[in-house]
CSV table of C-alpha atoms in Angstrom, one decimal:
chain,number,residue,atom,x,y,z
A,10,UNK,CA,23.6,-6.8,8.3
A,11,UNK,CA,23.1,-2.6,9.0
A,12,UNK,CA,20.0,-1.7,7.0
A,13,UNK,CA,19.0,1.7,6.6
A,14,UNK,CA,15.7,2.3,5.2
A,15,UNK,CA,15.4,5.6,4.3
A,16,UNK,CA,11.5,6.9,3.5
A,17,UNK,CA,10.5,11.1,2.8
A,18,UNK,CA,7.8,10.7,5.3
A,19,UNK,CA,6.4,9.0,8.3
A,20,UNK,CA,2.5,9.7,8.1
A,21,UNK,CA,-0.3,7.1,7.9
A,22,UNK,CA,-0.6,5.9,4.5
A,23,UNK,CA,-0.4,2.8,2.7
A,24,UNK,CA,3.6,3.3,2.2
A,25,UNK,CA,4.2,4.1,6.0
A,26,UNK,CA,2.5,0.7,6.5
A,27,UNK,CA,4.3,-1.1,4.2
A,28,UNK,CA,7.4,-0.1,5.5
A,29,UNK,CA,6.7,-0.8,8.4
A,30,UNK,CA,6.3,-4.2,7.1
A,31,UNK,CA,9.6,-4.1,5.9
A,32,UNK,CA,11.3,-3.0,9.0
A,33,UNK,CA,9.6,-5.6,11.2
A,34,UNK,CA,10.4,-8.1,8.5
A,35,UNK,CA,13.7,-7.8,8.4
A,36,UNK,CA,14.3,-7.1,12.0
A,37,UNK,CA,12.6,-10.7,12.4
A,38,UNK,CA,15.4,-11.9,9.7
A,39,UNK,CA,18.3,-10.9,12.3
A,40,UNK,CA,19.4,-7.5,10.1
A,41,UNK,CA,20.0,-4.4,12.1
A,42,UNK,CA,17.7,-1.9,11.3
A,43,UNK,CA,17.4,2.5,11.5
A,44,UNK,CA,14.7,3.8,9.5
A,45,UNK,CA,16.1,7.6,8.3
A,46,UNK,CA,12.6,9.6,7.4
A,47,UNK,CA,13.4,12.7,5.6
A,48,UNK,CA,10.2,15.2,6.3
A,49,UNK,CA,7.1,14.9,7.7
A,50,UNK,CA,5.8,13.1,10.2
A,51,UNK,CA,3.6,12.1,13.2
A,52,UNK,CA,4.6,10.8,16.8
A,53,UNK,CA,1.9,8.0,16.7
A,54,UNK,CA,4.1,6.3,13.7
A,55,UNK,CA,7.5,7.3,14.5
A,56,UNK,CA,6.6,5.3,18.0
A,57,UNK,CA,5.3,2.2,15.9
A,58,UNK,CA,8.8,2.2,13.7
A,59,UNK,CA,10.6,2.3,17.3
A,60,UNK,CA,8.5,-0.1,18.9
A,61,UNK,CA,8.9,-3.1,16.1
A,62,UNK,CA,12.1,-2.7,16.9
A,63,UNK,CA,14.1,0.3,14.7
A,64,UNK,CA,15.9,3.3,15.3
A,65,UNK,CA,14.5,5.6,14.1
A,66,UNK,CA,16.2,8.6,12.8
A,67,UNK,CA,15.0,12.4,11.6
A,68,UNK,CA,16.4,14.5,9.1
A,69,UNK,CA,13.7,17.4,10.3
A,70,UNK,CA,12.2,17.8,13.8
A,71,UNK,CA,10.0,20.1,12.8
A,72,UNK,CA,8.6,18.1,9.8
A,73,UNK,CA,9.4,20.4,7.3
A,74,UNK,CA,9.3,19.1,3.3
A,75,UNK,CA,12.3,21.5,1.2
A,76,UNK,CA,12.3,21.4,-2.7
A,77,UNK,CA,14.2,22.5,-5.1
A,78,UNK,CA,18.0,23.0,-4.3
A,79,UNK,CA,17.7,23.6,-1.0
A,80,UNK,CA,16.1,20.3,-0.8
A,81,UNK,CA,18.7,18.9,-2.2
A,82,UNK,CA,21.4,20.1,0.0
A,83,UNK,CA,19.5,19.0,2.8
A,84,UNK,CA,19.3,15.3,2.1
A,85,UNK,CA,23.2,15.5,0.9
A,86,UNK,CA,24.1,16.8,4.7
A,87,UNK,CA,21.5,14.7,6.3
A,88,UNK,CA,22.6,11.4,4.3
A,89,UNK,CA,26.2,11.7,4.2
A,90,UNK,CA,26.0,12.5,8.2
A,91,UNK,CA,23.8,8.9,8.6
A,92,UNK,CA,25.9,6.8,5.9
A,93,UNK,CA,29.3,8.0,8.3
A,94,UNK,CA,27.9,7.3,11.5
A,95,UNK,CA,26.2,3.9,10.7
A,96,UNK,CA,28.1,3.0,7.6
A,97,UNK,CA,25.1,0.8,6.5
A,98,UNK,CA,25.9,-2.7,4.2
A,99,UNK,CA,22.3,-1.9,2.6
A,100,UNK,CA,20.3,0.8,2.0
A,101,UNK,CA,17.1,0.7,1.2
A,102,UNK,CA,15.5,3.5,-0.3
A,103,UNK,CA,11.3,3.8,-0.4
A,104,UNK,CA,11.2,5.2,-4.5
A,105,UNK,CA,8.3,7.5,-3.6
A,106,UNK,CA,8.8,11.8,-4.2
A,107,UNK,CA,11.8,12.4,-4.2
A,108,UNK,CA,12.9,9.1,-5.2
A,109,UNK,CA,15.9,9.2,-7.4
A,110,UNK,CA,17.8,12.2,-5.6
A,111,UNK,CA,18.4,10.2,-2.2
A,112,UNK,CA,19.7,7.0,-4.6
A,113,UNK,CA,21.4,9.4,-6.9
A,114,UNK,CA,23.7,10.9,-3.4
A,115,UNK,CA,24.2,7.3,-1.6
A,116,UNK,CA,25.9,6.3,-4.7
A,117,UNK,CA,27.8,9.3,-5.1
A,118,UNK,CA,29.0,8.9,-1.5
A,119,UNK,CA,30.2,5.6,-2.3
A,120,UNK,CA,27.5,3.8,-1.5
A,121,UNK,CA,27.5,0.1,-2.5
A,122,UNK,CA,24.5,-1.9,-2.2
A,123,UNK,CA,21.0,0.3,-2.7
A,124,UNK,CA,17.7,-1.6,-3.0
A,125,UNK,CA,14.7,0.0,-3.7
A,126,UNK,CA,11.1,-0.3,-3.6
A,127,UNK,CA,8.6,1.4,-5.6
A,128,UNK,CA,4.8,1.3,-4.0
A,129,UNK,CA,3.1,3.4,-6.9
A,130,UNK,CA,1.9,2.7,-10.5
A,131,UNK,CA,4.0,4.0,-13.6
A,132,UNK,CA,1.1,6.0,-14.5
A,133,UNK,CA,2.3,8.8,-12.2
A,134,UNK,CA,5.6,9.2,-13.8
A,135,UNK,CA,6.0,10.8,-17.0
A,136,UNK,CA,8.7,10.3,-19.4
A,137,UNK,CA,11.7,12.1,-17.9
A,138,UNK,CA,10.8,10.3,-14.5
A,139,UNK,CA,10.6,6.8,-16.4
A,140,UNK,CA,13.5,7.2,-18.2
A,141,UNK,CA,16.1,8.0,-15.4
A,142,UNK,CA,14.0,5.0,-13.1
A,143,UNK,CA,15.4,2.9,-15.8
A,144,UNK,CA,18.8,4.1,-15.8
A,145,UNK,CA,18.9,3.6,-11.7
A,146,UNK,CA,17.5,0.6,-11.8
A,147,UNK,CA,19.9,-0.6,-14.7
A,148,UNK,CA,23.2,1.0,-13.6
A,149,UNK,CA,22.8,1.7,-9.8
A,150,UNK,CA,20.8,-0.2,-8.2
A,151,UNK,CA,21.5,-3.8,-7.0
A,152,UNK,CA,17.9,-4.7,-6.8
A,153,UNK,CA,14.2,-3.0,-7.6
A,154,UNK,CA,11.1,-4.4,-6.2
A,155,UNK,CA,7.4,-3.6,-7.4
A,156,UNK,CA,4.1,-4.2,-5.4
A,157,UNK,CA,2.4,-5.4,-8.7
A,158,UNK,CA,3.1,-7.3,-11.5
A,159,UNK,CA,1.2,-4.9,-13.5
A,160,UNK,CA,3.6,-1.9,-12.1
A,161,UNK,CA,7.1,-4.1,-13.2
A,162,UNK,CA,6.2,-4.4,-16.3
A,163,UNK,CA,4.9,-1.1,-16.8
A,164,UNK,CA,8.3,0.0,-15.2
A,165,UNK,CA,11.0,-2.2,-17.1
A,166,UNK,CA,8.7,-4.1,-20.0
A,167,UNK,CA,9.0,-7.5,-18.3
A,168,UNK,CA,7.9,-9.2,-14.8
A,169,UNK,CA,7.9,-11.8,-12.4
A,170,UNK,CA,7.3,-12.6,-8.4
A,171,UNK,CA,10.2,-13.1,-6.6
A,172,UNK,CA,9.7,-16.5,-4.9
A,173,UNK,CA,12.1,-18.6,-2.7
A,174,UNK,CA,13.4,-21.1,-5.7
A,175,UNK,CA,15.7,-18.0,-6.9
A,176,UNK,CA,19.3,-19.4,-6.1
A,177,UNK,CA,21.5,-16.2,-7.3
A,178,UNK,CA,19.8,-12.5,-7.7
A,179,UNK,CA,21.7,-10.9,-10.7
A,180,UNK,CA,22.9,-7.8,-10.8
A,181,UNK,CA,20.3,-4.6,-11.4
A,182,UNK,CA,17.5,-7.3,-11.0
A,183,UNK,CA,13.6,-6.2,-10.7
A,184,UNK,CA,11.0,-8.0,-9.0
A,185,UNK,CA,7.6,-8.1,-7.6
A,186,UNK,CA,6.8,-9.0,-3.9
A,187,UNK,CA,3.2,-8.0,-3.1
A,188,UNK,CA,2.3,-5.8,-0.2
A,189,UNK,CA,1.7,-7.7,3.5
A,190,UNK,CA,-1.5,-7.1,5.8
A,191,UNK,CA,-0.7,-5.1,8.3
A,192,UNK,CA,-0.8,-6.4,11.9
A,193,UNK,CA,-3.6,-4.4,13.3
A,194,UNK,CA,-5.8,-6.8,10.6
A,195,UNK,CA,-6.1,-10.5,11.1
A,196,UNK,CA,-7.7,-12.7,8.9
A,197,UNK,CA,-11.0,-14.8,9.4
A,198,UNK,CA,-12.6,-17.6,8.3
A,199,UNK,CA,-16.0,-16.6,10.6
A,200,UNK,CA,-19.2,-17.1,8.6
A,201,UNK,CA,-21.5,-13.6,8.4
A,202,UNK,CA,-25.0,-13.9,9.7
A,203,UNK,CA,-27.7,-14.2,7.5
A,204,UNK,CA,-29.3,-10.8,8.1
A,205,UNK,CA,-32.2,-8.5,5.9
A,206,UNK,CA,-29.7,-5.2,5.9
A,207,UNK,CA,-26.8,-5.1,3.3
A,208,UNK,CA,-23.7,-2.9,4.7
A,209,UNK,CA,-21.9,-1.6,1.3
A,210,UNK,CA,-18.7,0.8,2.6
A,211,UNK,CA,-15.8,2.7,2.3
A,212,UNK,CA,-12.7,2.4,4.7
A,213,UNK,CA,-10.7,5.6,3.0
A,214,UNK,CA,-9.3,9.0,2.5
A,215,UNK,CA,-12.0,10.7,1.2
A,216,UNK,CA,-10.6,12.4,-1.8
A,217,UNK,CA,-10.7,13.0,-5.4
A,218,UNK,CA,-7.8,10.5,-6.9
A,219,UNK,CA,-9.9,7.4,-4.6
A,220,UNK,CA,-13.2,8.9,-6.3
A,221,UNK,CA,-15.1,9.1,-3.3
A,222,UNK,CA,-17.1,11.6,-5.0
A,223,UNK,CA,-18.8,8.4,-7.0
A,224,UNK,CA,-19.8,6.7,-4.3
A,225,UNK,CA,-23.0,8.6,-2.8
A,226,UNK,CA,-24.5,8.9,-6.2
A,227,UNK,CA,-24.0,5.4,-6.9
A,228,UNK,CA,-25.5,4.1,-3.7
A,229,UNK,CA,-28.5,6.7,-4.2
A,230,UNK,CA,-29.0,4.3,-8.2
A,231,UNK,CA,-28.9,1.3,-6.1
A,232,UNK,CA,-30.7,2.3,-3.4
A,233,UNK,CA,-33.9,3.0,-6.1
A,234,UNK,CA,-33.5,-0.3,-6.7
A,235,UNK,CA,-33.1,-1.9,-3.4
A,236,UNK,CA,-34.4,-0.7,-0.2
A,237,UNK,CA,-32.9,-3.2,2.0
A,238,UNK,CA,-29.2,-1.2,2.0
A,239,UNK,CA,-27.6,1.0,4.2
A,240,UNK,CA,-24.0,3.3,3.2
A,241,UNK,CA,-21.3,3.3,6.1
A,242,UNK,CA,-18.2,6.1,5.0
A,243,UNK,CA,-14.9,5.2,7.7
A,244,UNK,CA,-12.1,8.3,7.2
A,245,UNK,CA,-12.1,11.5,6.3
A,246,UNK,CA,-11.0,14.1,3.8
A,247,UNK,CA,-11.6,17.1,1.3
A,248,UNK,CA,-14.4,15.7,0.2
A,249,UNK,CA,-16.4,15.0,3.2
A,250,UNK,CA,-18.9,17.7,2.9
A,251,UNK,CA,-19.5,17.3,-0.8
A,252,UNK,CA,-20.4,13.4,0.2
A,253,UNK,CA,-22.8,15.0,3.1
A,254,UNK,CA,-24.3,17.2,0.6
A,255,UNK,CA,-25.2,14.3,-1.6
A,256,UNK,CA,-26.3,12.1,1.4
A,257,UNK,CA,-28.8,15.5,1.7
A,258,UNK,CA,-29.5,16.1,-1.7
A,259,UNK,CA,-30.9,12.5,-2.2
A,260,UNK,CA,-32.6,12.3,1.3
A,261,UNK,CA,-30.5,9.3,2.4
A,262,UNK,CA,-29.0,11.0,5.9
A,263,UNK,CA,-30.6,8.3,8.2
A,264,UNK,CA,-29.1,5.2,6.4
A,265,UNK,CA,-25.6,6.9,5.3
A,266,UNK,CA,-23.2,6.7,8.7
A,267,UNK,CA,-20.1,9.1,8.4
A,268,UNK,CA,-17.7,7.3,11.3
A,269,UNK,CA,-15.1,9.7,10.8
A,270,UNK,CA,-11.4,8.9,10.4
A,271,UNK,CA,-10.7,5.9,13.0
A,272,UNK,CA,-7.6,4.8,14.7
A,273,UNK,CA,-6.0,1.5,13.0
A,274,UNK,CA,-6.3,-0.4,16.2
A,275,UNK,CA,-10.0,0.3,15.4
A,276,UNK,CA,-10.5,-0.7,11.9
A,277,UNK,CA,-10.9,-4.3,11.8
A,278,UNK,CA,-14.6,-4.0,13.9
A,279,UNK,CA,-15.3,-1.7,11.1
A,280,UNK,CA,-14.5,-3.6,7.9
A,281,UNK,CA,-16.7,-6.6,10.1
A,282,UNK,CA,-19.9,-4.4,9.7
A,283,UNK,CA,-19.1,-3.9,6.1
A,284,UNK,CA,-20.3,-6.7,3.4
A,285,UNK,CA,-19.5,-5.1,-0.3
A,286,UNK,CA,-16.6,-2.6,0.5
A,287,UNK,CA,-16.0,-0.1,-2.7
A,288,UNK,CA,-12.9,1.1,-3.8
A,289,UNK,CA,-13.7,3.4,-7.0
A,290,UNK,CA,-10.1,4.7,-7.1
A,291,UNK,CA,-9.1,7.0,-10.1
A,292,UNK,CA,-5.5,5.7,-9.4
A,293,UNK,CA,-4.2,2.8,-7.0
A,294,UNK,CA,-0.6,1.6,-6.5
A,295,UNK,CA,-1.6,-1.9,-4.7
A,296,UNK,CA,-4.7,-1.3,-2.7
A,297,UNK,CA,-3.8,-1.9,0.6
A,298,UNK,CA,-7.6,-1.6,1.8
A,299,UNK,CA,-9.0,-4.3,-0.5
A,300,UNK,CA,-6.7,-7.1,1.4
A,301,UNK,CA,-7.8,-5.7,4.6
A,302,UNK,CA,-11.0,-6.1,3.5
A,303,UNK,CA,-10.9,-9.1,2.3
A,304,UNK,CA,-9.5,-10.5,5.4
A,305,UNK,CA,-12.4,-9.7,7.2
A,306,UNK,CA,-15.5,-10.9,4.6
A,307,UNK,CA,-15.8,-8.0,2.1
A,308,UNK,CA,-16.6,-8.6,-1.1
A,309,UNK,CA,-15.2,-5.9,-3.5
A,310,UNK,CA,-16.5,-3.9,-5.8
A,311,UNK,CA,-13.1,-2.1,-7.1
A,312,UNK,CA,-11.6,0.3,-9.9
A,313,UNK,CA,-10.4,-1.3,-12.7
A,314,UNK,CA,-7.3,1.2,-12.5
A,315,UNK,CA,-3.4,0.3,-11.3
A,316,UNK,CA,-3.0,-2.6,-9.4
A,317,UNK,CA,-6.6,-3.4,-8.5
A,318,UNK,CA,-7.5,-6.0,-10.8
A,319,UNK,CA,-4.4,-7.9,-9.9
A,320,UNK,CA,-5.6,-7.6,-6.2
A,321,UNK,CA,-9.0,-8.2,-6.7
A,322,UNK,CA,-9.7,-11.0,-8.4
A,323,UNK,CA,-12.7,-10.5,-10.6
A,324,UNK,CA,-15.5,-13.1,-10.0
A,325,UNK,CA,-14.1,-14.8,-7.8
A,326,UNK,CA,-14.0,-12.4,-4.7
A,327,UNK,CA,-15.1,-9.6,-6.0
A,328,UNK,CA,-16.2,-7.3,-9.1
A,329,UNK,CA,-14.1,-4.9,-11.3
A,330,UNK,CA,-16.0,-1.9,-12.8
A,331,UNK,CA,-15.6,1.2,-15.2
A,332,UNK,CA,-13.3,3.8,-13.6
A,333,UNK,CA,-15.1,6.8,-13.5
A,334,UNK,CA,-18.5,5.5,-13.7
A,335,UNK,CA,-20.7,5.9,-11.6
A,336,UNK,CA,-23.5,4.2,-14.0
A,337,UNK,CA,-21.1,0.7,-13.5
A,338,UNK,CA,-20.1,1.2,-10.4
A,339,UNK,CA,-23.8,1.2,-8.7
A,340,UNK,CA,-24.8,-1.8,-11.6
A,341,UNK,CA,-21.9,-3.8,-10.2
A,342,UNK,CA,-23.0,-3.2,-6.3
A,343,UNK,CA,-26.8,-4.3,-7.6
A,344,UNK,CA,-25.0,-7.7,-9.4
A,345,UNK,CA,-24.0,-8.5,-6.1
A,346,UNK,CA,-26.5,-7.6,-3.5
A,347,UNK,CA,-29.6,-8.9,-6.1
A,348,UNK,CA,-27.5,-12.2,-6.2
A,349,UNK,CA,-27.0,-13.8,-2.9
A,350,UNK,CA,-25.7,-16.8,-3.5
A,351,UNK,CA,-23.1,-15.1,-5.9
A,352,UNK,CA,-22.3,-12.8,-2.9
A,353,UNK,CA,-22.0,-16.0,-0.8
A,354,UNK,CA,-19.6,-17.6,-2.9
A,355,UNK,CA,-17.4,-15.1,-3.4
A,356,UNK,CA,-17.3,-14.3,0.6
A,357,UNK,CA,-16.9,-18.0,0.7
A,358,UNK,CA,-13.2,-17.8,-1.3
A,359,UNK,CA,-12.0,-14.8,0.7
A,360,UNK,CA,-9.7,-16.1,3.4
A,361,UNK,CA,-8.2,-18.7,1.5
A,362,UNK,CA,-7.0,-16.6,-1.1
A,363,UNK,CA,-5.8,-13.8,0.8
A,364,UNK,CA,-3.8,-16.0,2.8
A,365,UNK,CA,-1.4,-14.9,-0.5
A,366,UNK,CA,-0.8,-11.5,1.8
A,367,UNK,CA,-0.2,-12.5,4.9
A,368,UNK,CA,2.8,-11.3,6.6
A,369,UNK,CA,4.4,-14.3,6.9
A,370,UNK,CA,5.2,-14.7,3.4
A,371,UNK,CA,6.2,-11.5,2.9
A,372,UNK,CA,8.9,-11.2,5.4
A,373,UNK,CA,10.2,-14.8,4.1
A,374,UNK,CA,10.7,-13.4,0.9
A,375,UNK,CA,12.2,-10.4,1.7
A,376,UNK,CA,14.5,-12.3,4.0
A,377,UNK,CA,15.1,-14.7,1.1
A,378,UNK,CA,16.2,-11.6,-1.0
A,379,UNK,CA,18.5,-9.8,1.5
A,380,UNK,CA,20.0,-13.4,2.0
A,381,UNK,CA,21.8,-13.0,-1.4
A,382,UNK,CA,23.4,-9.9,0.2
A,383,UNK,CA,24.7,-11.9,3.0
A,384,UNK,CA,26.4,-14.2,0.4
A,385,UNK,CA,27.6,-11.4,-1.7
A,386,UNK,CA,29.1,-9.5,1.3
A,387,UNK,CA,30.5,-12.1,3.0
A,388,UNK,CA,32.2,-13.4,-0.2
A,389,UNK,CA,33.6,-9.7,-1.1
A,390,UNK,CA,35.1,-9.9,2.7
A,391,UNK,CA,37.1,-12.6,2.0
């Protein structure tokens, strides 16, 4: 089949990656694929997009985000160009701002088949938003995929994985297929050595909504406690100077390292120095990160926000604590470090059960989906 995946921007986050996923999966599956990205975006991706094997197709050179009606108008032109000239059996729209507009024009164009994929939390839609997601899903949409369980059922009040035994996908149907490792991580089964130093870190944007402002203070608690610690802070942000501040304010410069944002070729040796990685996000979609981490030894000490605790797997490879709290955050990091043999075990179950993300699976399963199309298409044809 022509796929077009459609996406507002081609930067380096989490969703980029995902898609990316996406594209290489179903490239793998034998589909035709052009990825159509609407506004910003960088060379270094666009190139990865073309080199798994898409076309790769840009509504603005210059990277420029419109609003409003202009906005509008723009995708209209820019979509309705792309649908002609490719005339696409499936399009596949990433449901991240703007979301609804691109799937509310493909079906006013005459669009047929529109999948989409949502890679955030309800939480950041408010009831307007919800209530026309419902309506797309319900009367425009031929399927709606989740990266949670937790985020279907906050979306449409019911849940469930998609998984291979599904014979026929009904009309308007939702599902949940979680989020792949990307390929610059590979998992490991390699024991850690025994060694006096415990390595707690963050591999992040350093900003507000992942609360990277907790993360000094906490260490600074724990560090009262236990001397035998060291902080290492991989990315970069608004808040980097604030977190240097509190590195100076507590007089813990020589054992906090601030390595900068990295390139992702580079940060599997990085999440390899790390043994308790924190994520103390205010909110989280999936948590690409905490698989990542996982796949290299870290035990987590995570947010219990969005779809962290569905991720991260509390007491068994890792630990959940308060959002916001700084107080549970560094009492959870303690838990762990004051507890070897708990921290053992739980570095002990980490490759087996993230073997649940690998990318493998998730391109069978999205294959397995888009299969239905093939059926559906084929028999329409006829």
């Amino acid at each position: 089949m022509k796929i077009l995946v459609t996406i507002p921007c081609l930067l380096t986050g989490g969703t980029e990656i995902q898609t990316l996923n996406l594209v290489r999966a179903l490239i793998q599956g034998g589909h035709q694929v052009t990825t159509a990205c609407y506004f910003e975006h960088t060379e270094n991706m666009v190139k990865l997009y073309e080199d798994a094997g898409s076309k790769v197709v840009l509504f603005s050179k210059e990277g420029v985000r419109l609003g409003g009606v202009k906005g509008i108008l723009f995708l209209l032109k820019n979509l309705w160009k792309i649908k002609l000239s490719l005339r696409p059996d499936v399009v596949h729209v990433q449901y991240m701002a703007p979301g609804a507009i691109p799937i509310i024009l493909l079906k006013l164009m005459g669009q047929k088949s529109i999948v989409a994929t949502a890679h955030t939390n309800a939480d950041v839609y408010g009831v307007k938003a919800m209530k026309l997601l419902k309506f797309l899903q319900s009367h425009v949409l031929r399927a709606f995929t989740c990266i949670t369980l937790r985020a279907e059922k906050n979306f449409f009040g019911s849940c469930s994985l998609f998984d291979s035994s599904i014979c026929r996908i009904p009309a308007h149907a939702h599902y949940t297929i979680y989020n792949a490792l990307p390929g610059y991580i590979q998992i490991t089964d390699k024991k850690r050595e025994n060694k006096d130093i415990i390595t707690i870190g963050v591999v992040s944007r350093l900003e507000h909504i992942k609360g990277m402002d907790l993360v000094v203070p906490a260490f600074a608690k724990v560090y009262e406690k236990n001397k035998n610690i060291r902080l290492l802070v991989v990315g970069d942000g608004s808040l980097r100077h604030q977190m240097e501040e509190d590195a100076s304010r507590s007089h813990l410069c020589k054992i906090i390292e601030f390595a900068g944002m990295q390139q992702q070729r580079d940060l599997q040796s990085y999440y390899d120095k790390i043994d308790v990685l924190l994520m103390p996000s205010r909110s989280e979609g999936f948590g690409l990160t905490a698989i990542e981490g996982m796949a290299r030894g870290c035990v987590l000490v995570a947010s219990n926000t969005g779809g962290l605790p569905e991720v991260v797997r509390e007491g068994y490879v890792g630990l959940l604590h308060q959002p916001e709290s700084v107080d549970d955050l560094a009492n959870k990091i303690c838990s762990l470090i004051e507890n070897p043999k708990l921290l053992e075990q739980m570095r002990s179950h980490l490759s087996d059960y993230v073997h649940q993300f690998t990318f493998e699976r998730y391109a069978d399963l999205f294959n397995d989906l888009y299969s239905q199309y093939c059926v559906k298409l084929t028999f329409n044809r006829l």
